[in-house]
Structures are given as structure tokens and as C-alpha cells.
Amino acid sequence: MKNISLRGGEFLLREVEPSQVFTPEDFTSEDQAIAQAAEDFVRGEVQTRNAEIEKQAEGVTVGLLKKAGELGLLSGDLPEAYGGLNLSKTTSTLLAEKMSLQASFAVSWGAHVGIGTLPILFFGTPEQKQKYLPKLATGEMIAAFSLSEANCGSDPLSARTKATLSPDGKYYLLNGEKMWTTNAGWADLFIVFAKVDGEKFTAFIVERNFPGVSVGREEHKLGIKGSSTRRVILENAQVPVENVLHEIGKGHHVAFGVLNIGRFKLAAATLGGAKEALTIATRYAKDRQQFGQPIANFGLIRQKLAEMAIQIYALESTVYRTAGMLDEVFHGIDATAPDANAQYREADEEYPVECAILKVFGSEVLDFVADETMQIHGGFGYTEEFPAAQIYRDSRINRIFEGTNEINRLLMLDQLMRRALKGKLPGLMEKIQALRAELNQPQMPTPDPADPLEAIGRYVVNAKKAVLITAGMAAEQVGTELEEKQEIVGHLADCLIQLYAMESVWLRTRKLQQKGLDITIPLAMARVFAYDAFDKIEASARRAIHSFAEGDMLQILLTALKRYTRRTAEVNTMALRRQIAEYVTQHERAWSAAGK
Amino acid sequence: MKVLVTVKRVPDPYAKISPNADGTDIAREGLTMAVNPFDEIALEEAIRLKEAGKATEIVAVSIGGAESQEQLRTALAMGADRAILVQTEEPLDPPSIARLLAAIVQREQPQLILMGKQAIDMDDNQVGQMLAAILNLPQATFASKITIEDSTATVERETDNGIETIRVPLPAVITADLRLNEPRYVALTGIVRARTKPLETLTPADLGITPKARVRLKKVEKPPARQAGKRVADVKELVRLLKEEARVI
């Protein structure tokens, strides 16, 4: 096991130093150059062809994917041995953010480089990697991922697609129909899941040209209309036995393994989309005159612009902190080593809790930002004459795909419990016991530290205690039934999301301060975010407590919650938001130390 | 044929520019910087000459602070073979830049010097012409098409009277206009490859030059805000105002 600063789920237990986390301010000039190259391509080639992409004009998106391949924009996560650039996870996350300034293309790109390509990198044999990865790196082949079926979405293991070995033992014959395959219209290769002999859930690499493989018509979607979504139809599809991916009966490793990274990358994409929407909303608010002045002058519009910027700052802090953690576990894996796949799997399985948090948080931030972009545009936003309508439509899918946000909320707690049971969260039980003991001690309330950043640091420590005691007591009181009581799990998941984001914001802002950078705006954002996140944590924890505790226990827990969520510092959120809105309207973008 | 290309670090053409607090310069904090777009066109032309087998080596040169290395790395990522930074924090004017460049040309002995016709920050449009004068080399400015054959360049120049075609013997200084070409996107593979390409740093003293700017930047200020329009009663008043206030007729 690698020596890493924070194991998966440990953020709940331990305090972290700002120097241990990665922040966007840590990028090198080469990283910035990579981001700029990606942004130039997307702004120059992709955004300019928005209308054609959205109509799915023949060959446009696939042509852009191939052009992206020529520029190396498809090969960031791949090792050099297979034609990749072997970028660090932080840099490839920055790349994903910049590739996501046009939502349909972002989805086409993301499906190819993520869930389409990574299964082969993480689970393929050396021969499969050599055969497919270099072509996927250049865009010579475009990849897709086919897991869902009409009656199997959130429960992929219930798949009906079958694989039967041919009499001569050379092929598996696949039969069934896969739904919602992104890139199906132009993919050359599909990662398909089917049950061998109707039982053993297995992944296969299926080329489009294999006999018996075809695709259905385009689905008529609400948004991301420029991405291709079709069924993949398998009628005695002949898949050579050497195209079985990973072990027979172990398809769930493949399916769930790449979904961790997929969820994380989705959050990076929502960050790119949200920043773009904020810029569009801000320009409109400055341009649109009512009552003789730009609507950007009005308090309720400023409040929206500020809140969008704050949520984006929180998402950005959370995304890149997690990218840094992923970097620690993925760094130094030798792609050609005999145990490369085992190393990839170990790395990939470290942070499922954080990846699920990111997926939910990112998609909900983007939806909030898209909704406010629409609202700021008023009636014009509801027409196709302005970009707000497309932003609004395109955003919504993110809460649904890569595991619905409901599934991801359940997953967070499920994975935390599993890690605790496996002994991967040492000190958890002791910590909860210590908190219980602390509850019996009378405590004199002390005022918040005068320094606002110090105060946020204390909120983070206390919020962890509030969440731990609530989750710990929920597990104790409800026990194995907790899984059945999804409502409680949902409240706890909401606590985890806000806690992780709040801590990430605190760490980043502190690190900015330590670097000697101007933190006027980051500090204002951190103060408002921490204030509201703490309110949300308190509300969710209270709802959870009321759902499982009664009598004395209820009173004890409510007292504990009150103790840990007590705050005395003055926070004029109106004044702070106005300050943030001033920055946003002046720069027409979210806050950035780098000036872009 | 060795080609020398100039690469100046300038504010990103899409960045919002404002004066700094004391009006001595533009506000540079948090400002995104880029390769001067006209230099980028010059570099693209050099790369195309190399791809066509006409150029053998492309040397990118920049004059400025250490941060200009970023723009030289971009040039290396696009396709330059090596880079030279003449590092100085001194404020320079076109004659001193031309003198420094002339020293680099004498050191490198390129057959072709390709530069942007001007940099978009100061818009001087002087360095190319001055460099040619110092070195006593032929010059072809505002190039919209360049054809190299043997040791001559045929250049189409964009002038106010139309396209002028001239022929210059090499070595020569050619400055690029907007329509010469459309620069390529920087490839990620290029950025990674640029890590290992040589980037040499020199000082003006290494070149035996002590630059002394004769032109001084005195003040940077915002253009006056546009006045709101006013309503006039009749044509007579309009004519009077155009004469007396606007003074355009």
C-alpha cells in the first residue's frame, strides 16, 4: 500500500494540512499551456460549430473527435507505452474541465476517453492494450460503453444480455439489447456487459464490425442533443474469446471500477460548464437594461451571480483537491508491469466515497448555475435565441447518468460502511466513542476566533463531529436496517457532501493565504460558503436524527448537534455577496488567481 | 535554411485591459499573457517552410523578463526547434529591441528573420524595419504571402493601394500581416515534447549591449467615457453643434 496523505473516507476522521492538498493555484505553466491548448481548440473549433453539432450534422462530432486526437486531446490519461501523454491526474482533470465548454461534445469526448477507453487500460491484457489503446489515443477508433438495458439501469447486474460460447470455442455469441450508449452512432468499439451462460456477468470488447452488431435509431433527448445516444443490438454477435475483458464472471469489477473515475471526471466537466454559464449570465446581466440601468446593479441579481461564483469556487476546490488525491494513488504505476492491472484497481478503489460526493455535488452545482442563468435571462432565456435554454437542457442529464444522484448518495454511505468494516478507517469507532464521552462532559461555549479563516477552520472540525456522531448513532440505532431506510442515508449523504466541500474550501483558502496571494474574494466566498454549508449540515443532521432517535437519545443528539453547530462570528452575507458580485461583474467570470 | 522568429509576450488579445492604480502601466496582476498574434503568424509560416522542406531549423527569440519563457515554450510546442531568451527587466523602446535582435542575428546567422509586423501591446510597427536598417538587410513588411525559391523570397505585401509583390534576396527581414496564414492549434504532444527542447537564456551584457531606452512611457489612462447622445431641435442646431462642439465640419 502506498503511503498517501489521506485514505478514502478518512476526511471524516482526520484533519488535513493545507500543504497536503492540491489546489488550482498549484498548476505549473506547462499545465496552463495544456489547458490553454484545449480551450483554444474547444472555443475555435467546437463552440463555433454548436448548431451543426446539436443537429448531429453528418461527420461533425466524429471529425472533431479525430481532430482532437491529432492534437493529443484524447490521450491525456493513457501511458506513454500505449501512445498516451501520461499526464498527472490533476492535469488531466484540468484538461477535462476545458474540454467541457460545449456540453454535447464534452459528453462525446468524456465517454470516449473515460468509460470507453479506461476499461481496457485498467483491465485489459497486454495484447488487448497494444491492439486498442494506441488507436483510441489518436481517435482512429472511437469508444463507447454499453452497460444499461431497458429493464436494468441502476441495477446493472440484472442484465439480460447473454453470452454463449460457440461450439468451436472461438467466439462468444452475444444476444441482447443495450440502452443509452453514448457515442453509439459513431463508435468503432463498445465495452459490452453480458452474462456468460446467463449467469456470469462479464465484460467484452466488441468491435462495431463484428458480425451481428448493429445500433438503433437516435434517441430524442431533452438536452445534449449533439451527443449520440442509441441502443446497441447484439444478434448472435460474434466476439472472439480473446476479447473477453478481465475475468469471466468479474464484469462488475470493470463496470464499477471505471465508474469511480467516470464520476470524478463528470464533476470536472460540470465545473467547466458552470464557469461558462456564469460568464454568459454575467454578460447578459450587464447588458440587459431595466428601470434605466443594467439588471446586474440589482441586489437580487447580484446575489445570484455571487452565489453561482461561490458554488463554483467550492466545486473547483473540491474537484482539484480530489484530483490531487487520485494523483497520489495513480502516480508511478508502470503500465507495462506484470501487475499493472492490480495496481490500477487498487488505485481506483481508494476513493469511491469522494468520487460519489463529487458526482452529486458537481451535477447539483451545475444545475443550480444553469437554472439561475435561465432566470437572469428572464423571458428571453426561455427562447432559443439565447444560450440559456441550451445550458438549462444540457445540464439536467448530469444528475441522471453515471449512477443517478440517488444511487450515488446511497453509495457514499455504503462504501464508508464497507471501508469501516474492512478496517480501512482505523480509529472510526474510537472517535465516535470519544465523541459520546465528550457529550457527557459539560462544556462552556467559547466565542468563535476573531480571524474569519480561523473560525471556518473551527466550523470544519465541529461539523465533522456533528456528522460523525449523527452517522455513528444512526448506524448503531438502526443497524442493518439502515440500508432499508434510504431517507436517513440520503440526509447523511447530504451532510458528507457539504462537509467535504466546506473543508476543501477552507484548505484551499488557507493555502492561498500561505502562498501570500490576495485572498479578499476567496475569503469572502469561503465565509459565505461555510456559513451556508454549516446550515445545510445542521438541517440534514437534524432530519436524520429525528428519523431514527426517540426519547432520551433524541434529546442527547439534538443537544450534541446544538453544541457542535454553535456559531458566534458576525457574517454579513449580503455585504460579502455584493463584494463577490462586484468581482464577477467586473471580470465576467468566476474567481481565478491566474486571471482566466 | 535557418529561420529566426521573434516571440513577444503580450496581454492576451481577449483580456480586459485597464490602467494600474498610479497610471504608470496597465494593471498586470492576474492578466493573461500570450504570444503576440502577429508573431504567432510568423512562427506558423516558419513551421510551414520547415514542413515543406525549405527551412531546416527554427530558432525562436524573445526579449523580456523571465516569464517570457512561457511564450517561448509555446513556440517550442508549436514547432520551433530551440529558443533564446534575452532576459532583461529594463523597459525597452523599438531601437533598443532592434539592436538586441541585431546582435542575436549576427550570432545565429539565419537566412531569414520572420517577425510579426507589430506587437499588439504597443502597436509600434518599427522593430522589423529598424532591424533591417541596422543589419543593412532587405526588408519585406506586411507579408500576406511568402514564396521562397533558392536564395530569394517573393513576398506579397498588403498596402492601402492593394497587393504589392516584391522580391528580396536572402538573408532578409520579413514581417507578417494578419492574412499570411492561420496559426495551428498547439498540440498537447507538442507541449510535452517542448519540455526537452533547448531554451537558452542570455543577458544584454552577454551580447555586449547596454540597452538604453530613449522613449519613455509617461502615463496610461482610460479613454474618456462616451458621452450620452443629446436630442437636437432642428437641422440648424445640428449643423451648429457639429461645427462648434464636435468640430467635424
Short mmCIF file of N, CA and C in Angstrom, two decimals, chain A residues 344-410:
data_model
loop_
_atom_site.label_atom_id
_atom_site.label_comp_id
_atom_site.label_asym_id
_atom_site.label_seq_id
_atom_site.Cartn_x
_atom_site.Cartn_y
_atom_site.Cartn_z
N TYR A 344 -3.65 -0.58 -10.89
CA TYR A 344 -4.72 0.33 -11.31
C TYR A 344 -5.96 0.12 -10.44
N ARG A 345 -6.28 -1.16 -10.20
CA ARG A 345 -7.50 -1.43 -9.44
C ARG A 345 -7.39 -0.94 -8.02
N GLU A 346 -6.22 -1.16 -7.45
CA GLU A 346 -6.04 -0.71 -6.07
C GLU A 346 -6.19 0.82 -5.99
N ALA A 347 -5.59 1.50 -6.98
CA ALA A 347 -5.68 2.97 -7.00
C ALA A 347 -7.12 3.41 -7.19
N ASP A 348 -7.79 2.74 -8.13
CA ASP A 348 -9.16 3.13 -8.48
C ASP A 348 -10.12 2.91 -7.32
N GLU A 349 -9.84 1.93 -6.48
CA GLU A 349 -10.78 1.59 -5.40
C GLU A 349 -10.54 2.40 -4.13
N GLU A 350 -9.60 3.33 -4.16
CA GLU A 350 -9.30 4.08 -2.94
C GLU A 350 -10.36 5.12 -2.60
N TYR A 351 -10.89 5.80 -3.62
CA TYR A 351 -11.74 6.96 -3.33
C TYR A 351 -13.17 6.90 -3.88
N PRO A 352 -13.86 5.77 -3.76
CA PRO A 352 -15.24 5.74 -4.28
C PRO A 352 -16.16 6.72 -3.54
N VAL A 353 -15.89 6.95 -2.24
CA VAL A 353 -16.75 7.86 -1.48
C VAL A 353 -16.60 9.28 -2.02
N GLU A 354 -15.35 9.69 -2.20
CA GLU A 354 -15.09 11.06 -2.67
C GLU A 354 -15.60 11.23 -4.11
N CYS A 355 -15.42 10.19 -4.95
CA CYS A 355 -15.89 10.30 -6.34
C CYS A 355 -17.41 10.43 -6.39
N ALA A 356 -18.10 9.70 -5.52
CA ALA A 356 -19.57 9.80 -5.48
C ALA A 356 -19.99 11.18 -4.98
N ILE A 357 -19.28 11.70 -3.98
CA ILE A 357 -19.58 13.05 -3.48
C ILE A 357 -19.43 14.07 -4.62
N LEU A 358 -18.32 13.95 -5.35
CA LEU A 358 -18.04 14.89 -6.44
C LEU A 358 -19.13 14.83 -7.51
N LYS A 359 -19.55 13.62 -7.84
CA LYS A 359 -20.55 13.45 -8.89
C LYS A 359 -21.84 14.17 -8.51
N VAL A 360 -22.29 13.96 -7.29
CA VAL A 360 -23.54 14.58 -6.85
C VAL A 360 -23.35 16.09 -6.72
N PHE A 361 -22.29 16.50 -6.08
CA PHE A 361 -22.07 17.92 -5.84
C PHE A 361 -21.94 18.67 -7.16
N GLY A 362 -21.10 18.14 -8.06
CA GLY A 362 -20.87 18.80 -9.35
C GLY A 362 -22.14 18.94 -10.16
N SER A 363 -22.92 17.87 -10.25
CA SER A 363 -24.13 17.92 -11.08
C SER A 363 -25.16 18.85 -10.46
N GLU A 364 -25.19 18.94 -9.12
CA GLU A 364 -26.18 19.81 -8.50
C GLU A 364 -25.74 21.28 -8.54
N VAL A 365 -24.45 21.52 -8.49
CA VAL A 365 -23.96 22.90 -8.66
C VAL A 365 -24.27 23.36 -10.09
N LEU A 366 -23.96 22.51 -11.06
CA LEU A 366 -24.21 22.92 -12.45
C LEU A 366 -25.70 23.17 -12.67
N ASP A 367 -26.55 22.32 -12.12
CA ASP A 367 -27.99 22.52 -12.30
C ASP A 367 -28.44 23.83 -11.67
N PHE A 368 -27.90 24.15 -10.52
CA PHE A 368 -28.22 25.41 -9.86
C PHE A 368 -27.78 26.59 -10.74
N VAL A 369 -26.54 26.50 -11.24
CA VAL A 369 -25.99 27.58 -12.05
C VAL A 369 -26.80 27.73 -13.36
N ALA A 370 -27.16 26.60 -13.96
CA ALA A 370 -27.93 26.64 -15.21
C ALA A 370 -29.30 27.26 -14.96
N ASP A 371 -29.91 26.90 -13.85
CA ASP A 371 -31.23 27.41 -13.51
C ASP A 371 -31.17 28.93 -13.30
N GLU A 372 -30.17 29.41 -12.59
CA GLU A 372 -30.04 30.85 -12.35
C GLU A 372 -29.66 31.60 -13.64
N THR A 373 -28.90 30.94 -14.51
CA THR A 373 -28.58 31.55 -15.81
C THR A 373 -29.87 31.79 -16.58
N MET A 374 -30.74 30.81 -16.56
CA MET A 374 -32.07 30.94 -17.20
C MET A 374 -32.85 32.08 -16.54
N GLN A 375 -32.86 32.11 -15.23
CA GLN A 375 -33.66 33.09 -14.50
C GLN A 375 -33.17 34.52 -14.78
N ILE A 376 -31.87 34.69 -14.83
CA ILE A 376 -31.32 36.02 -15.10
C ILE A 376 -31.69 36.49 -16.51
N HIS A 377 -31.82 35.53 -17.43
CA HIS A 377 -32.19 35.88 -18.80
C HIS A 377 -33.68 36.21 -18.93
N GLY A 378 -34.47 35.90 -17.91
CA GLY A 378 -35.90 36.19 -17.98
C GLY A 378 -36.55 35.52 -19.19
N GLY A 379 -37.53 36.21 -19.77
CA GLY A 379 -38.30 35.64 -20.89
C GLY A 379 -37.41 35.26 -22.07
N PHE A 380 -36.40 36.07 -22.34
CA PHE A 380 -35.52 35.76 -23.47
C PHE A 380 -34.79 34.43 -23.26
N GLY A 381 -34.50 34.12 -22.00
CA GLY A 381 -33.81 32.88 -21.71
C GLY A 381 -34.61 31.66 -22.11
N TYR A 382 -35.94 31.86 -22.14
CA TYR A 382 -36.82 30.72 -22.45
C TYR A 382 -36.92 30.47 -23.95
N THR A 383 -36.30 31.36 -24.74
CA THR A 383 -36.30 31.16 -26.19
C THR A 383 -34.96 30.58 -26.62
N GLU A 384 -34.94 30.08 -27.84
CA GLU A 384 -33.69 29.52 -28.36
C GLU A 384 -32.78 30.60 -28.93
N GLU A 385 -33.19 31.87 -28.80
CA GLU A 385 -32.35 32.96 -29.32
C GLU A 385 -31.13 33.20 -28.43
N PHE A 386 -31.23 32.74 -27.19
CA PHE A 386 -30.14 32.95 -26.22
C PHE A 386 -29.62 31.59 -25.75
N PRO A 387 -28.36 31.56 -25.29
CA PRO A 387 -27.78 30.26 -24.94
C PRO A 387 -28.33 29.64 -23.65
N ALA A 388 -29.09 30.43 -22.87
CA ALA A 388 -29.54 29.92 -21.57
C ALA A 388 -30.38 28.64 -21.71
N ALA A 389 -31.22 28.60 -22.75
CA ALA A 389 -32.11 27.44 -22.90
C ALA A 389 -31.29 26.17 -23.11
N GLN A 390 -30.27 26.26 -23.94
CA GLN A 390 -29.45 25.06 -24.19
C GLN A 390 -28.68 24.66 -22.93
N ILE A 391 -28.18 25.65 -22.20
CA ILE A 391 -27.45 25.35 -20.96
C ILE A 391 -28.37 24.61 -19.99
N TYR A 392 -29.62 25.09 -19.91
CA TYR A 392 -30.59 24.52 -18.98
C TYR A 392 -30.91 23.07 -19.36
N ARG A 393 -31.12 22.83 -20.64
CA ARG A 393 -31.44 21.47 -21.10
C ARG A 393 -30.24 20.54 -20.91
N ASP A 394 -29.06 21.05 -21.29
CA ASP A 394 -27.88 20.20 -21.29
C ASP A 394 -27.44 19.80 -19.88
N SER A 395 -27.73 20.66 -18.93
CA SER A 395 -27.26 20.41 -17.56
C SER A 395 -27.93 19.20 -16.92
N ARG A 396 -29.22 19.01 -17.24
CA ARG A 396 -30.05 18.12 -16.43
C ARG A 396 -29.59 16.66 -16.41
N ILE A 397 -28.98 16.20 -17.48
CA ILE A 397 -28.58 14.79 -17.57
C ILE A 397 -27.57 14.41 -16.50
N ASN A 398 -26.79 15.41 -16.06
CA ASN A 398 -25.70 15.08 -15.14
C ASN A 398 -26.16 14.50 -13.82
N ARG A 399 -27.40 14.81 -13.43
CA ARG A 399 -27.90 14.23 -12.19
C ARG A 399 -28.40 12.81 -12.41
N ILE A 400 -28.47 12.42 -13.68
CA ILE A 400 -29.03 11.09 -14.00
C ILE A 400 -27.95 10.08 -14.37
N PHE A 401 -27.07 10.45 -15.31
CA PHE A 401 -26.14 9.39 -15.77
C PHE A 401 -24.91 9.21 -14.86
N GLU A 402 -24.16 8.20 -15.14
CA GLU A 402 -23.03 7.74 -14.30
C GLU A 402 -23.51 7.41 -12.89
N GLY A 403 -24.70 6.79 -12.80
CA GLY A 403 -25.31 6.49 -11.50
C GLY A 403 -26.13 7.70 -11.09
N THR A 404 -27.44 7.54 -10.90
CA THR A 404 -28.26 8.70 -10.51
C THR A 404 -27.71 9.26 -9.21
N ASN A 405 -28.08 10.49 -8.91
CA ASN A 405 -27.60 11.08 -7.66
C ASN A 405 -28.13 10.34 -6.45
N GLU A 406 -29.30 9.69 -6.62
CA GLU A 406 -29.83 8.88 -5.52
C GLU A 406 -28.92 7.68 -5.27
N ILE A 407 -28.56 6.98 -6.36
CA ILE A 407 -27.67 5.83 -6.23
C ILE A 407 -26.33 6.26 -5.63
N ASN A 408 -25.84 7.41 -6.07
CA ASN A 408 -24.54 7.87 -5.55
C ASN A 408 -24.61 8.28 -4.08
N ARG A 409 -25.77 8.78 -3.66
CA ARG A 409 -25.91 9.11 -2.23
C ARG A 409 -25.87 7.82 -1.40
N LEU A 410 -26.55 6.79 -1.87
CA LEU A 410 -26.54 5.52 -1.15
C LEU A 410 -25.13 4.94 -1.14
#
